[in-house]
Amino acid sequence: MSRRVLVLSGPNLAALGSREPEIYGTLTLAQVEDRVREYAESLGLSAQCRQTDDEAELIGWLHEAAREGWDVVLNPAAFTHYSYAVGDACAHLVGMGSRLVEVHLSNPAARETFRHASVVARSATGTIAGFGADSYLLALRALAAPDS
Ligand code: DQA
C-alpha cells in the first residue's frame, strides 16, 4: 500500500484560478489537486487533498495527521503569517514524528512585509515557495526521496 500524504490548503485557496492570477496562476484548486494526486501516484505516494477556510478545521486535520503518522504538505495561506494556533499544531505534528513541508505558490519573502513572517517555518521540515502549483509537486518529491 502506498504511503499517505495529506495535502492541505488554507483560506482563499478555493478561489485559485480567479484569485489574483498574476500572483497565484490560472490553475483552479481542482486542477492543482489533480496534478498533485497524479504526481504522488507516480512517486508511490497516495495524496489526499483538502482545503478549508476554517482555522479550527485545519488544526483538526493536522492533529489527525499527527495521530495517524502521515506526512503533510501544507499551504497555510494567510494563516502562515499570524496563526500561532496553526503554528503550534504544526510543531505538535512534527514532534510526533511526521514530516511537514510548508508550500506557497508565490514567494512571500518577495512580497509585502506582513508576508515575510511564517509561524509555521520554525517547525517545518522544509519550505518550498515561489514555483506556482509546482511548489506542491516539489514538496511531494522531497517527501518521496528515499533518504528523506
Ligand atoms: C500563499 C501566500 C500567502 O501570503 C497568502 O496569504 C495566500 C497564498 C501562497 O501560496 O503564495 O493565501 O500562501
PDB file of C-alpha atoms and ligand atoms in Angstrom:
ATOM      1  CA  MET A   1       0.000   0.000   0.000  1.00  0.00           C
ATOM      2  CA  SER A   2       1.346   3.455  -0.849  1.00  0.00           C
ATOM      3  CA  ARG A   3       2.274   5.874   1.905  1.00  0.00           C
ATOM      4  CA  ARG A   4      -0.346   8.518   2.587  1.00  0.00           C
ATOM      5  CA  VAL A   5       0.455  12.228   2.408  1.00  0.00           C
ATOM      6  CA  LEU A   6      -2.091  14.819   3.436  1.00  0.00           C
ATOM      7  CA  VAL A   7      -2.037  17.890   1.177  1.00  0.00           C
ATOM      8  CA  LEU A   8      -3.718  20.789   2.949  1.00  0.00           C
ATOM      9  CA  SER A   9      -4.613  24.205   1.581  1.00  0.00           C
ATOM     10  CA  GLY A  10      -5.766  27.088   3.756  1.00  0.00           C
ATOM     11  CA  PRO A  11      -8.056  30.071   3.339  1.00  0.00           C
ATOM     12  CA  ASN A  12      -8.940  31.619  -0.028  1.00  0.00           C
ATOM     13  CA  LEU A  13      -7.159  28.896  -1.983  1.00  0.00           C
ATOM     14  CA  ALA A  14     -10.518  27.517  -3.172  1.00  0.00           C
ATOM     15  CA  ALA A  15     -10.615  30.660  -5.335  1.00  0.00           C
ATOM     16  CA  LEU A  16      -7.463  29.734  -7.256  1.00  0.00           C
ATOM     17  CA  GLY A  17      -7.863  30.320 -10.960  1.00  0.00           C
ATOM     18  CA  SER A  18      -9.732  33.600 -10.500  1.00  0.00           C
ATOM     19  CA  ARG A  19      -7.883  34.932  -7.415  1.00  0.00           C
ATOM     20  CA  GLU A  20      -5.135  37.365  -8.456  1.00  0.00           C
ATOM     21  CA  PRO A  21      -3.993  35.091 -11.300  1.00  0.00           C
ATOM     22  CA  GLU A  22      -0.948  37.280 -11.932  1.00  0.00           C
ATOM     23  CA  ILE A  23       0.290  36.146  -8.495  1.00  0.00           C
ATOM     24  CA  TYR A  24      -1.236  32.720  -7.988  1.00  0.00           C
ATOM     25  CA  GLY A  25      -1.580  31.477 -11.583  1.00  0.00           C
ATOM     26  CA  THR A  26      -4.585  30.417 -13.614  1.00  0.00           C
ATOM     27  CA  LEU A  27      -4.997  26.816 -12.471  1.00  0.00           C
ATOM     28  CA  THR A  28      -8.011  26.126 -10.279  1.00  0.00           C
ATOM     29  CA  LEU A  29      -7.521  24.294  -6.990  1.00  0.00           C
ATOM     30  CA  ALA A  30      -9.208  21.238  -8.534  1.00  0.00           C
ATOM     31  CA  GLN A  31      -6.610  21.294 -11.335  1.00  0.00           C
ATOM     32  CA  VAL A  32      -3.739  21.681  -8.861  1.00  0.00           C
ATOM     33  CA  GLU A  33      -5.096  18.811  -6.782  1.00  0.00           C
ATOM     34  CA  ASP A  34      -5.461  16.581  -9.881  1.00  0.00           C
ATOM     35  CA  ARG A  35      -1.785  17.193 -10.636  1.00  0.00           C
ATOM     36  CA  VAL A  36      -0.874  16.529  -7.006  1.00  0.00           C
ATOM     37  CA  ARG A  37      -2.707  13.178  -6.896  1.00  0.00           C
ATOM     38  CA  GLU A  38      -1.278  12.111 -10.262  1.00  0.00           C
ATOM     39  CA  TYR A  39       2.310  13.061  -9.391  1.00  0.00           C
ATOM     40  CA  ALA A  40       2.035  11.487  -5.940  1.00  0.00           C
ATOM     41  CA  GLU A  41       0.936   8.233  -7.523  1.00  0.00           C
ATOM     42  CA  SER A  42       3.937   8.307  -9.883  1.00  0.00           C
ATOM     43  CA  LEU A  43       6.157   8.623  -6.774  1.00  0.00           C
ATOM     44  CA  GLY A  44       4.456   5.756  -4.978  1.00  0.00           C
ATOM     45  CA  LEU A  45       2.583   8.049  -2.595  1.00  0.00           C
ATOM     46  CA  SER A  46      -1.114   8.440  -2.023  1.00  0.00           C
ATOM     47  CA  ALA A  47      -2.099  12.112  -1.705  1.00  0.00           C
ATOM     48  CA  GLN A  48      -5.310  13.125  -0.009  1.00  0.00           C
ATOM     49  CA  CYS A  49      -6.119  16.767  -0.743  1.00  0.00           C
ATOM     50  CA  ARG A  50      -8.249  19.005   1.468  1.00  0.00           C
ATOM     51  CA  GLN A  51      -8.952  22.753   1.598  1.00  0.00           C
ATOM     52  CA  THR A  52     -10.559  24.861   4.291  1.00  0.00           C
ATOM     53  CA  ASP A  53     -11.082  28.497   5.175  1.00  0.00           C
ATOM     54  CA  ASP A  54     -11.552  27.477   8.814  1.00  0.00           C
ATOM     55  CA  GLU A  55      -8.645  27.584  11.265  1.00  0.00           C
ATOM     56  CA  ALA A  56     -10.201  25.019  13.641  1.00  0.00           C
ATOM     57  CA  GLU A  57     -10.799  22.543  10.818  1.00  0.00           C
ATOM     58  CA  LEU A  58      -7.225  22.909   9.616  1.00  0.00           C
ATOM     59  CA  ILE A  59      -5.907  22.307  13.148  1.00  0.00           C
ATOM     60  CA  GLY A  60      -8.118  19.200  13.407  1.00  0.00           C
ATOM     61  CA  TRP A  61      -6.594  17.835  10.210  1.00  0.00           C
ATOM     62  CA  LEU A  62      -3.054  18.486  11.484  1.00  0.00           C
ATOM     63  CA  HIS A  63      -3.902  16.584  14.681  1.00  0.00           C
ATOM     64  CA  GLU A  64      -5.362  13.741  12.612  1.00  0.00           C
ATOM     65  CA  ALA A  65      -2.137  13.524  10.596  1.00  0.00           C
ATOM     66  CA  ALA A  66      -0.125  13.529  13.851  1.00  0.00           C
ATOM     67  CA  ARG A  67      -2.227  10.648  15.243  1.00  0.00           C
ATOM     68  CA  GLU A  68      -2.043   8.658  12.019  1.00  0.00           C
ATOM     69  CA  GLY A  69       1.645   9.314  11.376  1.00  0.00           C
ATOM     70  CA  TRP A  70       1.039  10.925   7.978  1.00  0.00           C
ATOM     71  CA  ASP A  71       3.414  13.405   6.363  1.00  0.00           C
ATOM     72  CA  VAL A  72       1.824  16.719   5.413  1.00  0.00           C
ATOM     73  CA  VAL A  73       2.226  19.228   2.598  1.00  0.00           C
ATOM     74  CA  LEU A  74       0.691  22.448   3.902  1.00  0.00           C
ATOM     75  CA  ASN A  75      -0.091  25.727   2.213  1.00  0.00           C
ATOM     76  CA  PRO A  76      -1.310  27.635   5.263  1.00  0.00           C
ATOM     77  CA  ALA A  77      -2.136  30.681   3.084  1.00  0.00           C
ATOM     78  CA  ALA A  78      -2.717  33.782   5.238  1.00  0.00           C
ATOM     79  CA  PHE A  79      -2.623  31.664   8.445  1.00  0.00           C
ATOM     80  CA  THR A  80       1.113  31.390   7.736  1.00  0.00           C
ATOM     81  CA  HIS A  81       1.648  34.911   8.896  1.00  0.00           C
ATOM     82  CA  TYR A  82      -0.339  35.141  12.136  1.00  0.00           C
ATOM     83  CA  SER A  83      -1.930  31.910  13.332  1.00  0.00           C
ATOM     84  CA  TYR A  84       0.036  30.786  16.376  1.00  0.00           C
ATOM     85  CA  ALA A  85      -2.594  28.058  16.781  1.00  0.00           C
ATOM     86  CA  VAL A  86      -1.768  26.589  13.356  1.00  0.00           C
ATOM     87  CA  GLY A  87       1.948  27.029  14.132  1.00  0.00           C
ATOM     88  CA  ASP A  88       1.554  25.121  17.397  1.00  0.00           C
ATOM     89  CA  ALA A  89      -0.384  22.320  15.665  1.00  0.00           C
ATOM     90  CA  CYS A  90       2.473  22.072  13.151  1.00  0.00           C
ATOM     91  CA  ALA A  91       5.022  21.831  15.984  1.00  0.00           C
ATOM     92  CA  HIS A  92       2.930  19.040  17.537  1.00  0.00           C
ATOM     93  CA  LEU A  93       2.711  17.203  14.188  1.00  0.00           C
ATOM     94  CA  VAL A  94       6.466  17.255  13.680  1.00  0.00           C
ATOM     95  CA  GLY A  95       7.063  16.430  17.354  1.00  0.00           C
ATOM     96  CA  MET A  96       5.005  13.273  16.818  1.00  0.00           C
ATOM     97  CA  GLY A  97       7.347  12.211  14.021  1.00  0.00           C
ATOM     98  CA  SER A  98       5.587  13.333  10.831  1.00  0.00           C
ATOM     99  CA  ARG A  99       7.341  15.464   8.275  1.00  0.00           C
ATOM    100  CA  LEU A 100       5.882  18.775   7.195  1.00  0.00           C
ATOM    101  CA  VAL A 101       6.608  20.705   4.036  1.00  0.00           C
ATOM    102  CA  GLU A 102       5.350  24.309   4.019  1.00  0.00           C
ATOM    103  CA  VAL A 103       4.474  25.385   0.483  1.00  0.00           C
ATOM    104  CA  HIS A 104       3.477  28.623  -1.181  1.00  0.00           C
ATOM    105  CA  LEU A 105       2.535  29.296  -4.780  1.00  0.00           C
ATOM    106  CA  SER A 106       4.037  32.765  -4.633  1.00  0.00           C
ATOM    107  CA  ASN A 107       7.247  33.777  -2.883  1.00  0.00           C
ATOM    108  CA  PRO A 108       6.038  35.557   0.264  1.00  0.00           C
ATOM    109  CA  ALA A 109       9.589  36.805   1.009  1.00  0.00           C
ATOM    110  CA  ALA A 110       9.422  38.913  -2.140  1.00  0.00           C
ATOM    111  CA  ARG A 111       6.021  40.442  -1.305  1.00  0.00           C
ATOM    112  CA  GLU A 112       4.507  42.731   1.349  1.00  0.00           C
ATOM    113  CA  THR A 113       6.323  42.866   4.701  1.00  0.00           C
ATOM    114  CA  PHE A 114       3.484  41.158   6.613  1.00  0.00           C
ATOM    115  CA  ARG A 115       4.038  38.068   4.426  1.00  0.00           C
ATOM    116  CA  HIS A 116       7.702  37.757   5.412  1.00  0.00           C
ATOM    117  CA  ALA A 117       6.908  36.139   8.770  1.00  0.00           C
ATOM    118  CA  SER A 118       5.899  32.479   8.959  1.00  0.00           C
ATOM    119  CA  VAL A 119       4.718  30.940  12.230  1.00  0.00           C
ATOM    120  CA  VAL A 120       4.953  27.514  10.565  1.00  0.00           C
ATOM    121  CA  ALA A 121       8.539  27.670   9.307  1.00  0.00           C
ATOM    122  CA  ARG A 122      10.093  27.042  12.726  1.00  0.00           C
ATOM    123  CA  SER A 123       8.687  23.503  12.792  1.00  0.00           C
ATOM    124  CA  ALA A 124       8.583  22.688   9.069  1.00  0.00           C
ATOM    125  CA  THR A 125      10.922  20.027   7.770  1.00  0.00           C
ATOM    126  CA  GLY A 126      11.364  22.339   4.788  1.00  0.00           C
ATOM    127  CA  THR A 127       9.718  25.131   2.834  1.00  0.00           C
ATOM    128  CA  ILE A 128       9.126  25.487  -0.911  1.00  0.00           C
ATOM    129  CA  ALA A 129       7.839  28.793  -2.250  1.00  0.00           C
ATOM    130  CA  GLY A 130       7.556  30.678  -5.490  1.00  0.00           C
ATOM    131  CA  PHE A 131       7.070  27.936  -8.060  1.00  0.00           C
ATOM    132  CA  GLY A 132       3.305  28.174  -8.542  1.00  0.00           C
ATOM    133  CA  ALA A 133       1.493  24.843  -8.483  1.00  0.00           C
ATOM    134  CA  ASP A 134       4.873  23.143  -8.897  1.00  0.00           C
ATOM    135  CA  SER A 135       5.638  24.093  -5.270  1.00  0.00           C
ATOM    136  CA  TYR A 136       3.201  21.353  -4.236  1.00  0.00           C
ATOM    137  CA  LEU A 137       4.826  18.840  -6.607  1.00  0.00           C
ATOM    138  CA  LEU A 138       8.349  19.683  -5.418  1.00  0.00           C
ATOM    139  CA  ALA A 139       7.163  19.103  -1.846  1.00  0.00           C
ATOM    140  CA  LEU A 140       5.920  15.644  -2.784  1.00  0.00           C
ATOM    141  CA  ARG A 141       9.235  14.961  -4.487  1.00  0.00           C
ATOM    142  CA  ALA A 142      11.042  15.882  -1.267  1.00  0.00           C
ATOM    143  CA  LEU A 143       8.837  13.605   0.821  1.00  0.00           C
ATOM    144  CA  ALA A 144       9.262  10.701  -1.596  1.00  0.00           C
ATOM    145  CA  ALA A 145      13.060  10.884  -1.673  1.00  0.00           C
ATOM    146  CA  PRO A 146      14.415   7.582  -0.345  1.00  0.00           C
ATOM    147  CA  ASP A 147      16.787   9.202   2.147  1.00  0.00           C
ATOM    148  CA  SER A 148      14.308  11.808   3.411  1.00  0.00           C
TER     149      SER A 148
HETATM  150  C1  DQA B   1       0.165  31.967  -0.200  1.00  0.00           C
HETATM  151  C2  DQA B   1       0.880  33.251   0.231  1.00  0.00           C
HETATM  152  C3  DQA B   1       0.158  33.912   1.391  1.00  0.00           C
HETATM  153  O1  DQA B   1       0.824  35.110   1.762  1.00  0.00           O
HETATM  154  C4  DQA B   1      -1.260  34.262   1.012  1.00  0.00           C
HETATM  155  O2  DQA B   1      -1.963  34.785   2.107  1.00  0.00           O
HETATM  156  C5  DQA B   1      -2.002  33.121   0.387  1.00  0.00           C
HETATM  157  C6  DQA B   1      -1.299  32.214  -0.509  1.00  0.00           C
HETATM  158  C7  DQA B   1       0.806  31.362  -1.454  1.00  0.00           C
HETATM  159  O3  DQA B   1       0.501  30.204  -1.759  1.00  0.00           O
HETATM  160  O4  DQA B   1       1.559  32.041  -2.166  1.00  0.00           O
HETATM  161  O5  DQA B   1      -3.216  32.997   0.550  1.00  0.00           O
HETATM  162  O6  DQA B   1       0.300  31.017   0.842  1.00  0.00           O
END
